[in-house]
Coordinates of C-alpha atoms and ligand atoms in Angstrom, one line a residue:
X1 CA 0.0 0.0 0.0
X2 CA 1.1 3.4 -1.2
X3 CA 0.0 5.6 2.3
X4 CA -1.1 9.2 0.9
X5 CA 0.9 11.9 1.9
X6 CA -0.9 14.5 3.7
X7 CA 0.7 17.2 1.7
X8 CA -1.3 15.9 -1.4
X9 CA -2.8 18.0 -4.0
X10 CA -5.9 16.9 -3.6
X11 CA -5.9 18.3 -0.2
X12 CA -8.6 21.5 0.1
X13 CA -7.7 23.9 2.8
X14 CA -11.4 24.6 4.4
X15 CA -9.9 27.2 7.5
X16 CA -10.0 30.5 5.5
X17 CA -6.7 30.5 8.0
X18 CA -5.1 27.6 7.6
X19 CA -2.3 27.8 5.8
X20 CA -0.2 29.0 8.4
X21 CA -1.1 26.4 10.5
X22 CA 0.9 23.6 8.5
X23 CA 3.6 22.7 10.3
X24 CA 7.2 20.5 8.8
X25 CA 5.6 17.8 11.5
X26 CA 2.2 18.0 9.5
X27 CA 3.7 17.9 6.3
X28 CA 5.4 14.6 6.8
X29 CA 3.2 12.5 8.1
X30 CA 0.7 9.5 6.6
X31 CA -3.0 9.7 6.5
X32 CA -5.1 6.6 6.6
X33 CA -5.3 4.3 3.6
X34 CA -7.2 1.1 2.4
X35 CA -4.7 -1.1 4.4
X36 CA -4.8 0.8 7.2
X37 CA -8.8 0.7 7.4
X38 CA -7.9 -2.6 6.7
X39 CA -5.8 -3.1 9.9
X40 CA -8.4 -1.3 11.9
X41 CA -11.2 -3.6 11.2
X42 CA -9.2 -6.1 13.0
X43 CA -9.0 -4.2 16.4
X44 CA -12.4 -2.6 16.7
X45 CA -16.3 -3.9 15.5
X46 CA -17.8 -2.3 12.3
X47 CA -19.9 -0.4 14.4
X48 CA -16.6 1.6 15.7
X49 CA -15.2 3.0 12.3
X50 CA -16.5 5.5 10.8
X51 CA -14.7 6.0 7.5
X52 CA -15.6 7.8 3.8
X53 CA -12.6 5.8 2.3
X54 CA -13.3 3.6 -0.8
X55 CA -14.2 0.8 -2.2
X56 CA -16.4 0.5 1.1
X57 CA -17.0 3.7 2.9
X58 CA -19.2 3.3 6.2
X59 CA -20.0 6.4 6.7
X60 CA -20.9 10.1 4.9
X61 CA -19.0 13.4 4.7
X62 CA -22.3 14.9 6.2
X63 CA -22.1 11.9 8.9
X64 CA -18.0 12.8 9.7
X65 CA -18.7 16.9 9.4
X66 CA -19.5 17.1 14.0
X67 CA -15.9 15.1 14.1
X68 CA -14.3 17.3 12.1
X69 CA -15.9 20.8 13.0
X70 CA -15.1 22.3 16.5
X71 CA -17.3 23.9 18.6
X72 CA -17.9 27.1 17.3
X73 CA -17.9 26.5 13.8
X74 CA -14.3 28.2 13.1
X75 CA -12.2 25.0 12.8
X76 CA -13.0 22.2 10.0
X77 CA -10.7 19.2 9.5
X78 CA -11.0 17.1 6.7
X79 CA -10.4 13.8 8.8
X80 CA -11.8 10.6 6.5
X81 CA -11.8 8.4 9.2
X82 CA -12.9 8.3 12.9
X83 CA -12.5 5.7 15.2
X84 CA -14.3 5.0 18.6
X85 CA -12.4 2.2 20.3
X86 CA -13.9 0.9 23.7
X87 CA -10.6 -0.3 25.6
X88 CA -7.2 0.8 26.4
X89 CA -5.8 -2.0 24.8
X90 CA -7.7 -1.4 21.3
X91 CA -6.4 2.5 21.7
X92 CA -2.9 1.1 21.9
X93 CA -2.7 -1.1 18.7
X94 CA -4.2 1.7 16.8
X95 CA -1.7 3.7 18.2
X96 CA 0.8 1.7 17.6
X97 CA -0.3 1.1 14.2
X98 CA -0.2 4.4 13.2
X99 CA 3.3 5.1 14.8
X100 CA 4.8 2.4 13.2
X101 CA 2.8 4.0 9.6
X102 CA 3.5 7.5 10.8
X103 CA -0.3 8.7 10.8
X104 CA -0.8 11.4 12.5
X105 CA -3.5 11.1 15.1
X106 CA -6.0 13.6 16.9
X107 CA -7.5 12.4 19.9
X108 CA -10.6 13.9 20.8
X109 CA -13.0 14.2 23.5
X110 CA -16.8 15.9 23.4
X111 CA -15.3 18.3 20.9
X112 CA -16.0 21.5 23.2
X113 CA -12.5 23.3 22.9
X114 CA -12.2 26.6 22.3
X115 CA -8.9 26.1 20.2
X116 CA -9.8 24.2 17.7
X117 CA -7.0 21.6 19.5
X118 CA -9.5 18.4 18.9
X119 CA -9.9 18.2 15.2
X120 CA -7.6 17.9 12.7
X121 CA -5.8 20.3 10.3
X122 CA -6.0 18.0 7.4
X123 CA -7.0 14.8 7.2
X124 CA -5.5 13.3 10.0
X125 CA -7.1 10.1 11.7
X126 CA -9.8 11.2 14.5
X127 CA -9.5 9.0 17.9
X128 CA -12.6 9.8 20.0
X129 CA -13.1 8.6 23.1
X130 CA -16.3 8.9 23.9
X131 CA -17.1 5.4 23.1
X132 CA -15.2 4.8 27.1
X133 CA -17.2 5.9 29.1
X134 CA -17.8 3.8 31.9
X135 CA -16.2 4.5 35.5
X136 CA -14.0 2.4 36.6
X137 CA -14.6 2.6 40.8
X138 CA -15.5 5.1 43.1
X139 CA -14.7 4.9 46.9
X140 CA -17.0 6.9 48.5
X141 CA -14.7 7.2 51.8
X142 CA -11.6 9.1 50.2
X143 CA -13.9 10.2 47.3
X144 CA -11.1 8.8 44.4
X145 CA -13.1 8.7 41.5
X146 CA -11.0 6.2 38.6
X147 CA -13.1 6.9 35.0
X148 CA -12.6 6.3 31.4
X149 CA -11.4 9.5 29.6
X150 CA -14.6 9.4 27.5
X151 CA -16.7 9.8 30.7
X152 CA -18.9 13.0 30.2
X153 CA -18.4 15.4 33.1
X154 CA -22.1 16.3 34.0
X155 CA -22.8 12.0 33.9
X156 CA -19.6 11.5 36.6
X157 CA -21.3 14.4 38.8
X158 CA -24.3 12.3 38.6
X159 CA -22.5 8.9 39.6
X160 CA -21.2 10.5 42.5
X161 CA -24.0 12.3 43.4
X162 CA -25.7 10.0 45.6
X163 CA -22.4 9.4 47.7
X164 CA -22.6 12.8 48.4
X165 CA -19.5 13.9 46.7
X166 CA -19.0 16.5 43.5
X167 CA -16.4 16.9 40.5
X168 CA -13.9 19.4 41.3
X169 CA -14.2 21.5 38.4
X170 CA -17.4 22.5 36.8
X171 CA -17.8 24.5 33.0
X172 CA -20.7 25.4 31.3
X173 CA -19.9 22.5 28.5
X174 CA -20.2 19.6 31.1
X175 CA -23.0 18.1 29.6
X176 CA -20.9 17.2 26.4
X177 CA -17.3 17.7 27.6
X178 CA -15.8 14.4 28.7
X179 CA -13.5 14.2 31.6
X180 CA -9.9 12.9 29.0
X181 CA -10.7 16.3 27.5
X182 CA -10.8 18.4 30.8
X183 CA -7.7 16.7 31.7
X184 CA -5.9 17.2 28.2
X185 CA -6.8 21.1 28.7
X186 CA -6.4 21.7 32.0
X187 CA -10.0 23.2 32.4
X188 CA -10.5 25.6 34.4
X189 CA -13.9 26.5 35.4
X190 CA -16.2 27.6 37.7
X191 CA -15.3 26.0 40.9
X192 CA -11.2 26.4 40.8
X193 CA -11.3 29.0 43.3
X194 CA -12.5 26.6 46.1
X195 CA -11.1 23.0 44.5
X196 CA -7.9 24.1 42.9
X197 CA -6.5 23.2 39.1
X198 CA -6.5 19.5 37.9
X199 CA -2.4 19.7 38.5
X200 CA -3.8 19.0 42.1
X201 CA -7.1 17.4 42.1
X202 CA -5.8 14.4 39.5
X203 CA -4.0 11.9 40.9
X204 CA -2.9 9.4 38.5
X205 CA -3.3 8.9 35.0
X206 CA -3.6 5.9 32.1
X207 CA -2.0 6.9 28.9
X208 CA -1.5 5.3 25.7
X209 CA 1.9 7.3 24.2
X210 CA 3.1 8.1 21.0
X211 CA 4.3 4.4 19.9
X212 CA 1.3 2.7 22.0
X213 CA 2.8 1.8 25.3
X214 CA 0.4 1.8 28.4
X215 CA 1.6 4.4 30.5
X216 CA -0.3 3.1 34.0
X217 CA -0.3 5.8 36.5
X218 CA -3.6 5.4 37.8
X219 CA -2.8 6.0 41.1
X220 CA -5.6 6.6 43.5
X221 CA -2.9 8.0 46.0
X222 CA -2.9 11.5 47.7
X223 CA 0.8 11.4 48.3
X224 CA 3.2 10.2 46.2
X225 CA 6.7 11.5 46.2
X226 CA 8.6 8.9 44.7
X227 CA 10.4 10.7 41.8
X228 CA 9.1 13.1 38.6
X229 CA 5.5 13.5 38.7
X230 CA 5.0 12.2 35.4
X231 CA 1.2 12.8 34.8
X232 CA 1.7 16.1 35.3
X233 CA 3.3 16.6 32.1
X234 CA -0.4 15.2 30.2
X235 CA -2.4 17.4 31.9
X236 CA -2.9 20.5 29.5
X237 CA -0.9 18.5 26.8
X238 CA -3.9 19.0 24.8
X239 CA -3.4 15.3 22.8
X240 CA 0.3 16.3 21.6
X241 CA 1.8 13.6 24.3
X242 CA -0.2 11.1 24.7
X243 CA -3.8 9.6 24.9
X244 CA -5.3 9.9 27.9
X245 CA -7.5 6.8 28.2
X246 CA -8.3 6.9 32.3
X247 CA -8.2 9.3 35.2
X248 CA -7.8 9.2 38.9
X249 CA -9.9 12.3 40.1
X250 CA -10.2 13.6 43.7
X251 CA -13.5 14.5 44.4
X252 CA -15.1 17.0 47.2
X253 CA -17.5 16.2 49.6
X254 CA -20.7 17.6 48.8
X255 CA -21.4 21.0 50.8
X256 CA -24.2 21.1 52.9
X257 CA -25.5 24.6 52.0
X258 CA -25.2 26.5 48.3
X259 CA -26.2 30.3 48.3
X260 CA -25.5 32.5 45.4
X261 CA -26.0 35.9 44.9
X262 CA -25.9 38.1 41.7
X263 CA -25.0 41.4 42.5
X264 CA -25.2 44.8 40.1
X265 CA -22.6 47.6 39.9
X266 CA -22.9 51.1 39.1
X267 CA -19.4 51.2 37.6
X268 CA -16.5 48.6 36.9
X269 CA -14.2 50.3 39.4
X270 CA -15.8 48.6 42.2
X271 CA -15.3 45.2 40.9
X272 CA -11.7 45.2 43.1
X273 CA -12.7 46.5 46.2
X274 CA -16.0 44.5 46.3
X275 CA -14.1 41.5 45.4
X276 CA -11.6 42.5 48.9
X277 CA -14.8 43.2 50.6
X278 CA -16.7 39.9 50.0
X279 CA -13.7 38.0 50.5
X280 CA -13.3 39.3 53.6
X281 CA -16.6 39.0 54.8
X282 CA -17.3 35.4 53.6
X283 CA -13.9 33.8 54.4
X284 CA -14.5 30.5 53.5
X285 CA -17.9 29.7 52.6
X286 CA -16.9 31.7 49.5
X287 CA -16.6 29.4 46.2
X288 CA -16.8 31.4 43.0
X289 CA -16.7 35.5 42.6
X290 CA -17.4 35.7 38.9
X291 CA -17.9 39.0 36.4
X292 CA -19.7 39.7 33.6
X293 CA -20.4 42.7 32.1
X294 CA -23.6 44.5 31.0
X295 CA -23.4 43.4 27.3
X296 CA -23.0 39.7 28.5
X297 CA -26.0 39.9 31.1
X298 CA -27.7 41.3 27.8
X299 CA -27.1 38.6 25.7
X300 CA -27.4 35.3 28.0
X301 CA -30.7 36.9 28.7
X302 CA -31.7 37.3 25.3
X303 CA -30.9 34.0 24.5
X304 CA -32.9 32.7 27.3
X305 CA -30.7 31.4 29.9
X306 CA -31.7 32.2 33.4
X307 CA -34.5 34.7 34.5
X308 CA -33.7 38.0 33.9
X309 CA -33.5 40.0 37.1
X310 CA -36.2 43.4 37.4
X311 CA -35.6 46.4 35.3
X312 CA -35.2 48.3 38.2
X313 CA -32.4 45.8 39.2
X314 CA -30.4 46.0 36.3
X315 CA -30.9 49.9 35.9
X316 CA -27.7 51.7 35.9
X317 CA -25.9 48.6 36.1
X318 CA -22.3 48.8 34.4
X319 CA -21.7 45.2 35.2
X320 CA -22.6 42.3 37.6
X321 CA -21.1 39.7 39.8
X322 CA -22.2 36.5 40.9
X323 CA -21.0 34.7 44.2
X324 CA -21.4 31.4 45.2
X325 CA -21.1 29.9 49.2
X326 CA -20.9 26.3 49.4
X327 CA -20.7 25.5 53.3
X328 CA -21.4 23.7 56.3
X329 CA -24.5 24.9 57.4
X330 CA -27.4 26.8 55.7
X331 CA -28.7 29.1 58.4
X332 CA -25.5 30.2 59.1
X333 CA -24.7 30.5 55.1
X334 CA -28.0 32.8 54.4
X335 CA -26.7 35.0 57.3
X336 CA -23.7 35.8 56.3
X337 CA -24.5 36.5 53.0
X338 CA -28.2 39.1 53.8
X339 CA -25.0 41.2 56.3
X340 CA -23.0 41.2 53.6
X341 CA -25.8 42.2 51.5
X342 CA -26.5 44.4 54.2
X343 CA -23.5 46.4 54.7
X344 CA -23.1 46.7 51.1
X345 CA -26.3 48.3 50.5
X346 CA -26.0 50.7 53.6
X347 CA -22.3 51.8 52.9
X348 CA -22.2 55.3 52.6
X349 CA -20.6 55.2 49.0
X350 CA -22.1 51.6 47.9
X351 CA -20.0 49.5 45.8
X352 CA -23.3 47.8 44.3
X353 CA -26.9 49.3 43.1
X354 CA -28.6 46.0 44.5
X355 CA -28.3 42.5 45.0
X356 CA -30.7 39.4 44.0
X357 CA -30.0 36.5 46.4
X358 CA -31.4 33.0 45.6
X359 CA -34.0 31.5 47.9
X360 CA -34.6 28.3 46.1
X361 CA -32.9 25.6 44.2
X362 CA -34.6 27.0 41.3
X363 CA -33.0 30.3 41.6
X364 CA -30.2 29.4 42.5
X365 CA -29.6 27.8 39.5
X366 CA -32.0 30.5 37.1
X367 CA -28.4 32.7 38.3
X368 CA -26.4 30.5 37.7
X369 CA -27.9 29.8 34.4
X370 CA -27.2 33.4 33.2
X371 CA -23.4 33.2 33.8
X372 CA -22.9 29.7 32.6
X373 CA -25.0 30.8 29.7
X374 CA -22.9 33.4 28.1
X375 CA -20.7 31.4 25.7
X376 CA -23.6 29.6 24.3
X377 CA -25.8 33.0 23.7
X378 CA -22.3 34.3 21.9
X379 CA -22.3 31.2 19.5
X380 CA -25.8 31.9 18.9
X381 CA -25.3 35.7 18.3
X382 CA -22.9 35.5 15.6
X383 CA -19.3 34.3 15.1
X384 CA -17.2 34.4 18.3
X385 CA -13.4 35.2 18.1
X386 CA -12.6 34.1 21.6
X387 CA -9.7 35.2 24.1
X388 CA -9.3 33.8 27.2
X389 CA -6.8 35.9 28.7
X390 CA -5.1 36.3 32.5
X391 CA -4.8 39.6 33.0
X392 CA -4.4 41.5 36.3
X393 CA -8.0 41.9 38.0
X394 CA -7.8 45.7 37.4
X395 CA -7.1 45.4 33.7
X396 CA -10.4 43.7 32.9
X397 CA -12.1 46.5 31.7
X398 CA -9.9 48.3 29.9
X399 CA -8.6 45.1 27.9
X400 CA -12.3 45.1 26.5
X401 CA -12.7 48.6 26.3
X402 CA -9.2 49.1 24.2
X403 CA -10.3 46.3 21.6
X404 CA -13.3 47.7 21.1
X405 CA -11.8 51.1 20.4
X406 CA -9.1 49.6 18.1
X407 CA -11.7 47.6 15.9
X408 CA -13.8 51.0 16.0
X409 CA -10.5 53.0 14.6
X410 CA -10.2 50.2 11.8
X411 CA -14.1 50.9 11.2
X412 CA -14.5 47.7 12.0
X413 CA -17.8 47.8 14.9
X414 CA -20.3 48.1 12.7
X415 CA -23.4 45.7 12.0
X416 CA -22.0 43.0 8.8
X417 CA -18.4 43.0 11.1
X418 CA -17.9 43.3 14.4
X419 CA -20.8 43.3 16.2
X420 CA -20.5 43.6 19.8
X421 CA -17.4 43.1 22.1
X422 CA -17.6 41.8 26.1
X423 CA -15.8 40.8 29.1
X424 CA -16.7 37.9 31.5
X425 CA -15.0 35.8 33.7
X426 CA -13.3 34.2 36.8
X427 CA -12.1 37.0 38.7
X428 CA -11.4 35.4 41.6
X429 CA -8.5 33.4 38.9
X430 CA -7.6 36.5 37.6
X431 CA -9.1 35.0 33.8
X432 CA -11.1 37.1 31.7
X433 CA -12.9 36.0 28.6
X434 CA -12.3 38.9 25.9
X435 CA -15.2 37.9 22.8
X436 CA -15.8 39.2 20.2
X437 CA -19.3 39.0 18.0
X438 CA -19.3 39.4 14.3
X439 CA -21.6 39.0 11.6
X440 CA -18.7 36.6 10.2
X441 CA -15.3 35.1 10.5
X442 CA -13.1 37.5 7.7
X443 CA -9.2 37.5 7.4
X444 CA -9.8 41.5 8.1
X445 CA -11.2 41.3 11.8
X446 CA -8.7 38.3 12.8
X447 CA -5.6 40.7 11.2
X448 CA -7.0 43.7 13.7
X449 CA -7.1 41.4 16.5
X450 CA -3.8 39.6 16.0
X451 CA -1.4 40.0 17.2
X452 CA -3.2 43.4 19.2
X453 CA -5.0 41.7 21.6
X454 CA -1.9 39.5 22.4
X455 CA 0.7 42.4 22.4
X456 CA -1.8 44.4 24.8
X457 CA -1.6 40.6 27.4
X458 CA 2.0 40.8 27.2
X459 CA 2.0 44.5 28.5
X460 CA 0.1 43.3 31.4
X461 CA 2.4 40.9 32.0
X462 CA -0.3 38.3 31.1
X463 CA -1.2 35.2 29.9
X464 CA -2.5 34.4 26.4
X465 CA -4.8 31.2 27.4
X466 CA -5.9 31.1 31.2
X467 CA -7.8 27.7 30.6
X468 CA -8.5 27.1 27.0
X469 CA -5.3 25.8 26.0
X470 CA -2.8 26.9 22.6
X471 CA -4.0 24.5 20.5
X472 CA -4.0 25.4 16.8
X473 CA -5.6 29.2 17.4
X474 CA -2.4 30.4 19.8
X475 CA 0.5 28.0 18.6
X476 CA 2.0 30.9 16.8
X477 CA 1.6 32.8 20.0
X478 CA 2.8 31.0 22.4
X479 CA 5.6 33.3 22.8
X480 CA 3.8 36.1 24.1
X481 CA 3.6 33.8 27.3
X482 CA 6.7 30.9 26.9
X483 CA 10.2 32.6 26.3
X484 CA 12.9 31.0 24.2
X485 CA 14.1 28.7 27.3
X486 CA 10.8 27.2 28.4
X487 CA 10.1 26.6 24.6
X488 CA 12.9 24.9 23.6
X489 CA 12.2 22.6 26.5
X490 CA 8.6 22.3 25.5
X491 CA 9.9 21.0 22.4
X492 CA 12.8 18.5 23.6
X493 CA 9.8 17.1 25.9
X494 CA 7.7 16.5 22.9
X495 CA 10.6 15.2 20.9
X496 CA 11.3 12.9 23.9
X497 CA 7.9 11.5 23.9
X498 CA 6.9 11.7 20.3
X499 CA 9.9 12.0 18.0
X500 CA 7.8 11.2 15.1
X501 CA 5.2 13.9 15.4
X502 CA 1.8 11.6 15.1
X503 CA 0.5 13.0 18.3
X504 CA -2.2 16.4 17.1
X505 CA 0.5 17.8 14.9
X506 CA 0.4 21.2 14.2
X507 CA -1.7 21.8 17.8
X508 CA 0.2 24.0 21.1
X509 CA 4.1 23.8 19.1
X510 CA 4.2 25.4 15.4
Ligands
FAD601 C1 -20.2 26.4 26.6 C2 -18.8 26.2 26.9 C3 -18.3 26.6 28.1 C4 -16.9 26.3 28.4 N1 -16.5 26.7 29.7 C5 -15.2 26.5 30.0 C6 -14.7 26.9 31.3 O1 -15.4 27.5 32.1 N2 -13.4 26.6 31.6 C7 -12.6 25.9 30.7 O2 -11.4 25.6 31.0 N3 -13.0 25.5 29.4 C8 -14.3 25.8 29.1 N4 -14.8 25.5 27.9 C9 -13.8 24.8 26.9 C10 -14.0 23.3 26.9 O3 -15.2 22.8 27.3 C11 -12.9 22.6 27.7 O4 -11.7 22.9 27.2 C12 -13.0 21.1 27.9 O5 -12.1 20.7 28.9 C13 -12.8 20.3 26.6 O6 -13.2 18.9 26.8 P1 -13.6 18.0 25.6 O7 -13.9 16.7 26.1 O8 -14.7 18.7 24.8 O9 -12.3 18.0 24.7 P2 -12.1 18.2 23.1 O10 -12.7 19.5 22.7 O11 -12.6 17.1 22.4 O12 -10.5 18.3 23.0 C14 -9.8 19.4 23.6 C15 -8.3 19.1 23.5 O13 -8.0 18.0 24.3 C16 -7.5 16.9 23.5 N5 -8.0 15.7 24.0 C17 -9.4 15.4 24.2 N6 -9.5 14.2 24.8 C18 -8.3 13.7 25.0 C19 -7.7 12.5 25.5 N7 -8.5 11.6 26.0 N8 -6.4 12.3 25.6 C20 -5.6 13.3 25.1 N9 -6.0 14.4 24.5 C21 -7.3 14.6 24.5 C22 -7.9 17.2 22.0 O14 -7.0 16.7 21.1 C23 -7.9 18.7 22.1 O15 -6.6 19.2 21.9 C24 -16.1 25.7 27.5 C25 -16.6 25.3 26.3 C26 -17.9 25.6 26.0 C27 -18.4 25.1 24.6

């Protein structure tokens, strides 16, 4: 068998930008052929091949287009052939298969990034995972949870549920995302104030690498300090080490009492010393202090996620934040919050124009709804360009406000461009979410916004991805945020573990 090259002419770029996105690694590696599908059919059942490849294709392009096209519709591979193995071992022979063939290979989880890091640039072969999905054992005493990588977030928080025990890390995806994916990007979320990154809540790992070895770290251990921390190193690989194919999670015992609060600002300024204030006055029942601004209240409510608060709330309201207490007891909970609610309201120069506190399950999560609503409402306005940036707490605002005046200068904010530009975030984690809606995706808006909005992180001192990950959208910017040294070692570690580049070429190194 002749394997194609990917650098074939038949090959059709479909990213209006991706033809700085091929990389040497990309350009030398094999796609899947005949024998290959061939080779497959021996490891996994019909039913777990989806392929467009003659003489007997088993499935459509139209079938294959959710595979290959990310989340928001910005990134479309041209993969001809996904496959869904159930088992460790079958992810290892096709791994190893395609090391020994050089195919490159792009794992891929519920297809939720934000990066466009889980589908390919070309025609690479698609691994999903969500065909393992089953959890592996859950000891309700020290609350290790051991799970397939295909596991879908929102269905683990269900399992553990009745033990009385939550994920660590929450996201408004978690009903597709799958638990291999959080762990390949290091997601973030809305509960990292209180549980902490995955680089602490993960405790062991099950990888297949590069040439298809079992990597078993599944360790369901809190300590551990015998040598390198190896699993460190896969999570927020984002696919280019390894294939995650189980995880050893710590979980959190369930809090007896959830309040939240939504509270509306006359003016931005008093995001920082509110955020001191609350902090002070909760201690630690406080589990999330997150911002959005008026145009993203707007929209989430527009597109009909949570109840939107009275007119008279939200008038004169520059921007909102929500807080969350998860604690002990619920009385004591609801008092803390209606004096903090309290003293804020009867301050002589108030930081807030009002509050709306949740006194039912429903509300609760009706406010909830509205923050974790605001990506989806953006997809659904138009075409998001997406920045998740950490910048300095003080800096949120005027990182919006200076984009939006530099796309006005271009002429840019207008109706059939860019239509609208917002902040959100996690302020607590110092991890804004700069969007920005247009009417379209056009080489014009993405030249005004690159490499602006990353030159104006690196002023802060910033970050380019808080908890997105590089994938194919911030490759080439990686050194905004990575110098020379930590590069170069970035490199020799992926050379180390994956000298022949199969591994999501082309994604987090050019
Ligand atoms: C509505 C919405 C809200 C979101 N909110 C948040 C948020 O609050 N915080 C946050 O951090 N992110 C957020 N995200 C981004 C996204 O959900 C996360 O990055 C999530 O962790 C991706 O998981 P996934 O299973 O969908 O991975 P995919 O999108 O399938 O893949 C993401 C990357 O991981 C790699 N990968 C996937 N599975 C594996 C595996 N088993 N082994 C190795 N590599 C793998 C892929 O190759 C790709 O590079 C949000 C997305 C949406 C759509």
């Amino acid at each position: 068998m002749l394997a194609r090259h990917l650098l074939s002419r038949r090959a059709k770029f479909i990213h209006w930008n991706a033809a700085r996105l091929y990389s040497e690694g990309v350009r030398q590696l094999n796609t899947v052929g005949e024998e290959d599908l061939a080779h497959f059919a021996k490891i996994l059942p019909e039913s777990c091949i989806l392929s467009t490849l003659p003489p007997k294709p088993t499935a459509t392009n139209d079938e294959l287009a959710p595979y290959n096209t990310d989340w928001m519709g910005k990134y479309v591979g041209q993969a001809s052939t996904v496959l869904k193995p159930k088992t460790t071992q079958q992810v290892s022979e096709i791994v190893k298969w395609c090391w020994e063939r050089r195919i490159g290979i792009v794992p891929q989880g519920g297809n939720t990034g934000l990066v466009g890091g889980g589908v390919p640039l070309k025609d690479e072969l698609l691994l999903n995972l969500g065909g393992m999905n089953k959890v592996r054992s859950f000891d309700p005493v020290s609350g290790v949870l051991v799970a397939d990588a295909g596991c879908i977030l929102e269905a683990l928080s269900e399992h553990i549920a009745p033990h009385h025990h939550i994920m660590p890390l929450d996201l408004g995806a978690k009903g597709s995302c799958m638990i291999g994916g959080n762990v390949a990007t290091n997601a973030g979320g809305l509960r990292l104030l209180r549980y902490g990154s995955l680089h602490g809540t993960v405790l062991g790992l099950e990888v297949v690498l590069p040439d298809g070895t079992i990597l078993n770290q599944l360790s369901t251990l809190r300590k551990d300090n015998t040598g390198y921390d190896l699993k460190q190193l896969f999570i927020g690989s984002e696919g280019t080490l390894g294939i995650i194919t189980g995880v050893s999670i710590l979980t959190a015992a369930e809090p007896q009492a959830t309040n939240n609060i939504i509270l509306a600002l006359p003016s931005f300024d008093n995001v920082q010393p509110l955020y001191t204030k609350v902090k002070r006055h909760l201690s630690e029942i406080m589990s999330a202090f997150e911002y959005f601004d008026r145009a993203s209240y707007d929209l989430a409510i527009k597109h009909g996620h949570g109840k939107a608060l009275s007119a008279e709330d939200v008038e004169g309201a520059e921007c909102f934040v929500l807080v969350e207490t998860s604690g002990g007891k619920r009385e004591h909970d609801e008092q803390k919050l209606d004096e903090l609610l309290e003293t804020l309201m009867e301050a002589e120069e108030p930081l807030i124009n009002t509050g709306v506190l949740s006194s039912s399950p429903a509300q609760f999560a009706s406010l909830w709804a509205i923050r974790e609503g605001i990506t989806e409402s953006i997809s659904k306005e138009g075409k998001p360009y997406k920045y998740d940036l950490s910048v300095p707490i003080h800096a949120f605002k005027d990182v919006v406000d200076i984009t939006r005046e530099h796309l006005r200068s271009k002429g840019l904010l207008r109706e059939d461009a860019v239509k609208q530009v917002m902040g959100f975030g996690h302020i607590g984690d110092g991890n804004l979410h700069l969007n920005i809606v247009a009417d379209r995706f056009t080489p014009e808006i993405q030249a005004a916004l690159e490499p602006f909005i990353y030159e104006l992180v690196a002023s802060y001192k910033g970050s380019v991805s808080a908890e997105h990950g590089v994938g194919v959208m911030k490759a080439h910017a990686l050194h905004y945020s990575k110098d020379a040294t930590s590069r170069a070692l970035m490199k020799r570690i992926k050379d180390l573990f994956d000298e022949r580049g199969i591994m999501n070429p082309g994604k987090v190194l050019e």
